[in-house]
PDB file of C-alpha atoms and ligand atoms in Angstrom:
ATOM      1  CA  UNK A  13     -50.342   1.705  21.789  1.00 60.00           C
ATOM      2  CA  UNK A  14     -47.489  -0.676  22.944  1.00 68.00           C
ATOM      3  CA  UNK A  15     -45.968   0.451  25.752  1.00 72.00           C
ATOM      4  CA  UNK A  16     -41.817  -0.124  26.045  1.00 88.00           C
ATOM      5  CA  UNK A  17     -40.847  -2.748  28.654  1.00 94.00           C
ATOM      6  CA  UNK A  18     -37.905  -1.891  30.827  1.00 95.00           C
ATOM      7  CA  UNK A  19     -35.349  -4.875  30.661  1.00 96.00           C
ATOM      8  CA  UNK A  20     -35.853  -5.740  34.640  1.00 96.00           C
ATOM      9  CA  UNK A  21     -39.845  -6.936  33.377  1.00 97.00           C
ATOM     10  CA  UNK A  22     -39.460 -10.397  32.235  1.00 97.00           C
ATOM     11  CA  UNK A  23     -42.991 -10.400  30.654  1.00 97.00           C
ATOM     12  CA  UNK A  24     -45.937  -8.563  30.430  1.00 98.00           C
ATOM     13  CA  UNK A  25     -49.045 -10.464  32.424  1.00 98.00           C
ATOM     14  CA  UNK A  26     -51.749  -8.127  31.462  1.00 98.00           C
ATOM     15  CA  UNK A  27     -51.588  -5.167  28.962  1.00 98.00           C
ATOM     16  CA  UNK A  28     -52.786  -1.708  28.821  1.00 98.00           C
ATOM     17  CA  UNK A  29     -55.414  -2.885  26.646  1.00 98.00           C
ATOM     18  CA  UNK A  30     -56.659  -5.363  28.976  1.00 98.00           C
ATOM     19  CA  UNK A  31     -56.884  -3.376  31.886  1.00 98.00           C
ATOM     20  CA  UNK A  32     -58.976  -0.608  30.195  1.00 98.00           C
ATOM     21  CA  UNK A  33     -61.181  -3.257  28.912  1.00 98.00           C
ATOM     22  CA  UNK A  34     -61.392  -4.418  32.369  1.00 98.00           C
ATOM     23  CA  UNK A  35     -61.420  -1.282  34.069  1.00 98.00           C
ATOM     24  CA  UNK A  36     -64.721  -1.044  31.503  1.00 98.00           C
ATOM     25  CA  UNK A  37     -66.243  -4.118  32.065  1.00 98.00           C
ATOM     26  CA  UNK A  38     -65.953  -3.451  36.142  1.00 98.00           C
ATOM     27  CA  UNK A  39     -66.980   0.151  35.761  1.00 98.00           C
ATOM     28  CA  UNK A  40     -70.245  -1.611  33.616  1.00 98.00           C
ATOM     29  CA  UNK A  41     -71.359  -3.563  36.556  1.00 98.00           C
ATOM     30  CA  UNK A  42     -70.963  -0.962  39.206  1.00 98.00           C
ATOM     31  CA  UNK A  43     -72.843   1.464  36.985  1.00 98.00           C
ATOM     32  CA  UNK A  44     -75.680  -1.110  37.538  1.00 98.00           C
ATOM     33  CA  UNK A  45     -75.337  -2.183  40.849  1.00 98.00           C
ATOM     34  CA  UNK A  46     -75.302   1.131  42.164  1.00 98.00           C
ATOM     35  CA  UNK A  47     -78.128   2.646  39.874  1.00 97.00           C
ATOM     36  CA  UNK A  48     -79.729   6.116  41.384  1.00 97.00           C
ATOM     37  CA  UNK A  49     -76.906   6.054  44.205  1.00 98.00           C
ATOM     38  CA  UNK A  50     -73.887   8.507  44.918  1.00 98.00           C
ATOM     39  CA  UNK A  51     -70.564   6.448  45.513  1.00 98.00           C
ATOM     40  CA  UNK A  52     -68.045   7.805  48.035  1.00 98.00           C
ATOM     41  CA  UNK A  53     -64.654   5.789  46.304  1.00 98.00           C
ATOM     42  CA  UNK A  54     -61.980   5.312  48.946  1.00 98.00           C
ATOM     43  CA  UNK A  55     -58.548   4.564  47.236  1.00 98.00           C
ATOM     44  CA  UNK A  56     -55.889   3.067  48.806  1.00 97.00           C
ATOM     45  CA  UNK A  57     -52.801   4.948  48.709  1.00 97.00           C
ATOM     46  CA  UNK A  58     -49.932   4.537  46.730  1.00 96.00           C
ATOM     47  CA  UNK A  59     -51.067   1.149  44.690  1.00 97.00           C
ATOM     48  CA  UNK A  60     -54.436   2.145  44.100  1.00 98.00           C
ATOM     49  CA  UNK A  61     -53.983   5.726  41.977  1.00 97.00           C
ATOM     50  CA  UNK A  62     -53.739   4.716  38.712  1.00 98.00           C
ATOM     51  CA  UNK A  63     -57.091   2.288  38.972  1.00 98.00           C
ATOM     52  CA  UNK A  64     -58.815   4.897  41.190  1.00 98.00           C
ATOM     53  CA  UNK A  65     -57.833   7.613  38.525  1.00 98.00           C
ATOM     54  CA  UNK A  66     -59.056   5.282  35.518  1.00 98.00           C
ATOM     55  CA  UNK A  67     -62.106   3.574  36.941  1.00 98.00           C
ATOM     56  CA  UNK A  68     -63.355   7.139  38.393  1.00 98.00           C
ATOM     57  CA  UNK A  69     -63.640   8.155  35.032  1.00 98.00           C
ATOM     58  CA  UNK A  70     -64.876   4.903  33.768  1.00 98.00           C
ATOM     59  CA  UNK A  71     -67.944   5.205  36.090  1.00 98.00           C
ATOM     60  CA  UNK A  72     -71.276   7.063  35.091  1.00 98.00           C
ATOM     61  CA  UNK A  73     -72.502   6.909  38.773  1.00 98.00           C
ATOM     62  CA  UNK A  74     -71.593  10.305  40.260  1.00 98.00           C
ATOM     63  CA  UNK A  75     -68.941   9.642  42.525  1.00 98.00           C
ATOM     64  CA  UNK A  76     -66.320  11.502  45.530  1.00 98.00           C
ATOM     65  CA  UNK A  77     -62.659  10.547  46.306  1.00 98.00           C
ATOM     66  CA  UNK A  78     -61.455   9.957  49.410  1.00 98.00           C
ATOM     67  CA  UNK A  79     -57.931   8.354  49.926  1.00 98.00           C
ATOM     68  CA  UNK A  80     -56.445   6.233  52.872  1.00 97.00           C
ATOM     69  CA  UNK A  81     -52.504   5.314  53.551  1.00 96.00           C
ATOM     70  CA  UNK A  82     -52.174   2.611  55.751  1.00 94.00           C
ATOM     71  CA  UNK A  83     -49.067   0.471  56.338  1.00 89.00           C
ATOM     72  CA  UNK A  84     -49.058  -2.776  57.779  1.00 79.00           C
ATOM     73  CA  UNK A  85     -46.217  -3.844  60.295  1.00 71.00           C
ATOM     74  CA  UNK A  86     -43.937  -6.105  59.617  1.00 62.00           C
ATOM     75  CA  UNK A  87     -41.648  -6.702  56.728  1.00 57.00           C
ATOM     76  CA  UNK A  88     -42.608  -5.282  53.490  1.00 55.00           C
ATOM     77  CA  UNK A  89     -43.068  -9.297  51.595  1.00 51.00           C
ATOM     78  CA  UNK A  90     -45.070 -10.148  54.359  1.00 55.00           C
ATOM     79  CA  UNK A  91     -47.960  -8.376  55.800  1.00 60.00           C
ATOM     80  CA  UNK A  92     -49.161  -9.187  59.673  1.00 65.00           C
ATOM     81  CA  UNK A  93     -52.484  -7.842  59.407  1.00 70.00           C
ATOM     82  CA  UNK A  94     -51.406  -4.698  62.018  1.00 79.00           C
ATOM     83  CA  UNK A  95     -52.247  -2.171  60.461  1.00 89.00           C
ATOM     84  CA  UNK A  96     -51.415   1.516  60.937  1.00 91.00           C
ATOM     85  CA  UNK A  97     -53.407   4.829  59.515  1.00 94.00           C
ATOM     86  CA  UNK A  98     -50.323   6.855  57.616  1.00 95.00           C
ATOM     87  CA  UNK A  99     -53.125   8.883  55.881  1.00 97.00           C
ATOM     88  CA  UNK A 100     -56.603   8.789  57.638  1.00 97.00           C
ATOM     89  CA  UNK A 101     -59.997   9.900  55.464  1.00 98.00           C
ATOM     90  CA  UNK A 102     -60.809  13.608  55.343  1.00 97.00           C
ATOM     91  CA  UNK A 103     -64.416  13.452  56.392  1.00 96.00           C
ATOM     92  CA  UNK A 104     -67.071  11.563  57.569  1.00 97.00           C
ATOM     93  CA  UNK A 105     -68.372   8.141  55.484  1.00 98.00           C
ATOM     94  CA  UNK A 106     -71.440   7.804  57.880  1.00 98.00           C
ATOM     95  CA  UNK A 107     -74.457   6.932  55.485  1.00 97.00           C
ATOM     96  CA  UNK A 108     -72.288   6.666  52.483  1.00 98.00           C
ATOM     97  CA  UNK A 109     -72.049   3.860  49.509  1.00 98.00           C
ATOM     98  CA  UNK A 110     -68.114   3.242  50.235  1.00 98.00           C
ATOM     99  CA  UNK A 111     -66.335   1.296  47.371  1.00 98.00           C
ATOM    100  CA  UNK A 112     -62.968   0.438  48.533  1.00 98.00           C
ATOM    101  CA  UNK A 113     -60.936   0.596  45.546  1.00 98.00           C
ATOM    102  CA  UNK A 114     -57.740  -1.443  46.068  1.00 98.00           C
ATOM    103  CA  UNK A 115     -54.746  -2.078  43.274  1.00 98.00           C
ATOM    104  CA  UNK A 116     -54.336  -5.827  45.113  1.00 97.00           C
ATOM    105  CA  UNK A 117     -55.184  -8.494  47.459  1.00 96.00           C
ATOM    106  CA  UNK A 118     -52.056 -10.273  48.763  1.00 94.00           C
ATOM    107  CA  UNK A 119     -53.034 -12.048  51.811  1.00 93.00           C
ATOM    108  CA  UNK A 120     -56.133  -9.935  51.930  1.00 94.00           C
ATOM    109  CA  UNK A 121     -55.040  -9.032  55.878  1.00 93.00           C
ATOM    110  CA  UNK A 122     -54.895  -5.197  54.566  1.00 93.00           C
ATOM    111  CA  UNK A 123     -58.131  -5.045  53.428  1.00 95.00           C
ATOM    112  CA  UNK A 124     -59.360  -7.048  56.249  1.00 95.00           C
ATOM    113  CA  UNK A 125     -58.433  -4.543  58.898  1.00 94.00           C
ATOM    114  CA  UNK A 126     -59.291  -1.636  56.166  1.00 95.00           C
ATOM    115  CA  UNK A 127     -63.191  -3.166  55.954  1.00 96.00           C
ATOM    116  CA  UNK A 128     -63.554  -3.645  60.087  1.00 95.00           C
ATOM    117  CA  UNK A 129     -62.277   0.246  59.699  1.00 96.00           C
ATOM    118  CA  UNK A 130     -64.771   1.265  57.592  1.00 97.00           C
ATOM    119  CA  UNK A 131     -67.575  -0.497  58.710  1.00 97.00           C
ATOM    120  CA  UNK A 132     -67.159   1.216  62.170  1.00 97.00           C
ATOM    121  CA  UNK A 133     -68.085   4.703  61.220  1.00 98.00           C
ATOM    122  CA  UNK A 134     -71.377   3.799  59.992  1.00 98.00           C
ATOM    123  CA  UNK A 135     -71.253   3.649  56.332  1.00 98.00           C
ATOM    124  CA  UNK A 136     -74.814   2.644  54.474  1.00 98.00           C
ATOM    125  CA  UNK A 137     -72.397  -0.234  52.682  1.00 98.00           C
ATOM    126  CA  UNK A 138     -68.925  -0.960  52.214  1.00 98.00           C
ATOM    127  CA  UNK A 139     -67.844  -3.161  49.046  1.00 98.00           C
ATOM    128  CA  UNK A 140     -64.572  -3.494  47.546  1.00 98.00           C
ATOM    129  CA  UNK A 141     -63.143  -3.753  44.106  1.00 98.00           C
ATOM    130  CA  UNK A 142     -59.844  -5.098  43.378  1.00 98.00           C
ATOM    131  CA  UNK A 143     -57.919  -4.691  40.022  1.00 98.00           C
ATOM    132  CA  UNK A 144     -55.742  -7.791  40.923  1.00 98.00           C
ATOM    133  CA  UNK A 145     -56.254 -10.976  43.640  1.00 98.00           C
ATOM    134  CA  UNK A 146     -53.590 -13.516  44.173  1.00 97.00           C
ATOM    135  CA  UNK A 147     -56.280 -16.643  45.386  1.00 95.00           C
ATOM    136  CA  UNK A 148     -53.425 -18.454  46.669  1.00 96.00           C
ATOM    137  CA  UNK A 149     -51.827 -16.253  49.236  1.00 94.00           C
ATOM    138  CA  UNK A 150     -54.919 -15.508  50.894  1.00 94.00           C
ATOM    139  CA  UNK A 151     -54.445 -15.547  54.543  1.00 94.00           C
ATOM    140  CA  UNK A 152     -58.179 -14.337  55.682  1.00 94.00           C
ATOM    141  CA  UNK A 153     -61.004 -14.811  53.628  1.00 92.00           C
ATOM    142  CA  UNK A 154     -62.283 -11.249  52.688  1.00 94.00           C
ATOM    143  CA  UNK A 155     -65.379 -10.802  50.795  1.00 91.00           C
ATOM    144  CA  UNK A 156     -65.037  -8.735  47.337  1.00 97.00           C
ATOM    145  CA  UNK A 157     -67.734  -7.954  44.853  1.00 97.00           C
ATOM    146  CA  UNK A 158     -65.539  -6.925  42.254  1.00 98.00           C
ATOM    147  CA  UNK A 159     -62.367  -8.337  41.393  1.00 98.00           C
ATOM    148  CA  UNK A 160     -60.968  -7.737  37.774  1.00 98.00           C
ATOM    149  CA  UNK A 161     -57.833 -10.498  37.820  1.00 98.00           C
ATOM    150  CA  UNK A 162     -56.806 -13.702  39.695  1.00 98.00           C
ATOM    151  CA  UNK A 163     -53.555 -14.401  39.339  1.00 98.00           C
ATOM    152  CA  UNK A 164     -50.496 -16.421  40.602  1.00 97.00           C
ATOM    153  CA  UNK A 165     -48.706 -15.811  43.497  1.00 95.00           C
ATOM    154  CA  UNK A 166     -45.559 -13.904  41.672  1.00 94.00           C
ATOM    155  CA  UNK A 167     -43.665 -10.718  42.041  1.00 94.00           C
ATOM    156  CA  UNK A 168     -45.688  -8.313  40.134  1.00 97.00           C
ATOM    157  CA  UNK A 169     -45.068  -4.617  39.545  1.00 98.00           C
ATOM    158  CA  UNK A 170     -46.939  -1.365  37.369  1.00 98.00           C
ATOM    159  CA  UNK A 171     -49.806   0.035  37.143  1.00 98.00           C
ATOM    160  CA  UNK A 172     -49.809   1.814  40.763  1.00 98.00           C
ATOM    161  CA  UNK A 173     -47.611  -1.550  42.130  1.00 98.00           C
ATOM    162  CA  UNK A 174     -44.307  -0.825  42.742  1.00 96.00           C
ATOM    163  CA  UNK A 175     -40.643  -2.504  43.869  1.00 96.00           C
ATOM    164  CA  UNK A 176     -38.656  -0.394  46.666  1.00 95.00           C
ATOM    165  CA  UNK A 177     -41.071   2.439  45.162  1.00 96.00           C
ATOM    166  CA  UNK A 178     -39.908   1.804  41.145  1.00 96.00           C
ATOM    167  CA  UNK A 179     -42.327   0.666  38.534  1.00 97.00           C
ATOM    168  CA  UNK A 180     -45.946   2.226  39.432  1.00 98.00           C
ATOM    169  CA  UNK A 181     -45.775   4.488  36.316  1.00 97.00           C
ATOM    170  CA  UNK A 182     -45.495   1.458  34.017  1.00 98.00           C
ATOM    171  CA  UNK A 183     -49.305   1.282  31.697  1.00 98.00           C
ATOM    172  CA  UNK A 184     -49.198  -2.585  31.690  1.00 98.00           C
ATOM    173  CA  UNK A 185     -48.390  -5.334  34.992  1.00 98.00           C
ATOM    174  CA  UNK A 186     -45.454  -7.323  34.615  1.00 98.00           C
ATOM    175  CA  UNK A 187     -43.487  -9.637  36.552  1.00 97.00           C
ATOM    176  CA  UNK A 188     -40.345  -8.728  37.592  1.00 95.00           C
ATOM    177  CA  UNK A 189     -37.223 -10.565  37.028  1.00 95.00           C
ATOM    178  CA  UNK A 190     -36.160 -12.866  40.463  1.00 92.00           C
ATOM    179  CA  UNK A 191     -32.682 -11.413  39.822  1.00 92.00           C
ATOM    180  CA  UNK A 192     -33.881  -7.641  40.576  1.00 92.00           C
ATOM    181  CA  UNK A 193     -35.525  -8.543  43.647  1.00 87.00           C
ATOM    182  CA  UNK A 194     -32.741 -10.769  44.697  1.00 85.00           C
ATOM    183  CA  UNK A 195     -29.927  -8.688  44.126  1.00 68.00           C
ATOM    184  CA  UNK A 196     -31.003  -5.617  45.985  1.00 56.00           C
ATOM    185  CA  UNK A 197     -30.314  -4.725  49.452  1.00 51.00           C
TER     186      UNK A 197
HETATM  187  C1  PRP B 300     -50.401  -3.623  48.824  1.00 63.77           C
HETATM  188  C2  PRP B 300     -51.586  -2.908  48.060  1.00 63.77           C
HETATM  189  C3  PRP B 300     -52.413  -3.529  49.498  1.00 63.77           C
HETATM  190  C4  PRP B 300     -51.853  -4.541  50.196  1.00 63.77           C
HETATM  191  C5  PRP B 300     -52.154  -5.691  50.208  1.00 63.77           C
HETATM  192  O1  PRP B 300     -49.669  -2.044  49.310  1.00 63.77           O
HETATM  193  O2  PRP B 300     -51.934  -2.046  47.928  1.00 63.77           O
HETATM  194  O3  PRP B 300     -52.564  -1.986  49.672  1.00 63.77           O
HETATM  195  O4  PRP B 300     -50.095  -4.519  49.952  1.00 63.77           O
HETATM  196  O5  PRP B 300     -51.677  -6.631  50.948  1.00 63.77           O
HETATM  197  P1  PRP B 300     -52.110  -7.684  52.118  1.00 63.77           P
HETATM  198  O6  PRP B 300     -53.588  -8.196  51.196  1.00 63.77           O
HETATM  199  O7  PRP B 300     -51.601  -8.899  51.896  1.00 63.77           O
HETATM  200  O8  PRP B 300     -52.390  -7.565  53.001  1.00 63.77           O
HETATM  201  P2  PRP B 300     -48.401  -1.721  49.884  1.00 63.77           P
HETATM  202  O9  PRP B 300     -48.540  -1.992  51.396  1.00 63.77           O
HETATM  203  O10 PRP B 300     -47.443  -2.703  49.376  1.00 63.77           O
HETATM  204  O11 PRP B 300     -48.453  -0.240  49.634  1.00 63.77           O
HETATM  205  P3  PRP B 300     -48.547   0.718  48.762  1.00 63.77           P
HETATM  206  O12 PRP B 300     -49.969   0.579  48.216  1.00 63.77           O
HETATM  207  O13 PRP B 300     -48.351   2.076  49.055  1.00 63.77           O
HETATM  208  O14 PRP B 300     -47.519   0.264  47.783  1.00 63.77           O
END
């Protein structure tokens, strides 16, 4: 199925079909690695919602799901590494196999903080699955076991990723036309 591409999108970077294939591939790897165990998926709001929903359904391993919302201090385009919890986990994660689900790793600062925070709660293990990563934007080195796609440092939206809270609902990942983010407030 080919989705309509809004005019603000310069081009589709990763199609719906490519995302679906990658989600299945990542789920297969995770199923193999966690055979006989249960996984606690921790989705990071809001960007990870689409990926979390598809990834959870692609897994055969039994999972439970938790969500966390965090906000980094500083401008919306560059995170500072200082993170504030907007919504914490609802449950303890001690002795659980935690798999943090992220839509994108940019500077890595959010994830770096989040991993420290998760580890301090005494889980049996903590790993990360991220659909997208921008290796050239990394400010800290974060160990990420499962990565879908490494992409260039460009402004991407869709499949959970927003610009000013829009475009999260696009079924693909696309490049936003520069005039969209250079002309608005
Ligand atoms: C995005 C993304 C990661 C973080 C990555 O979230 O979902 O959590 O930024 O950036 P970093 O590697 O530079 O720290 P954002 O703060 O945009 O919130 P959202 O998911 O609600 O859109």
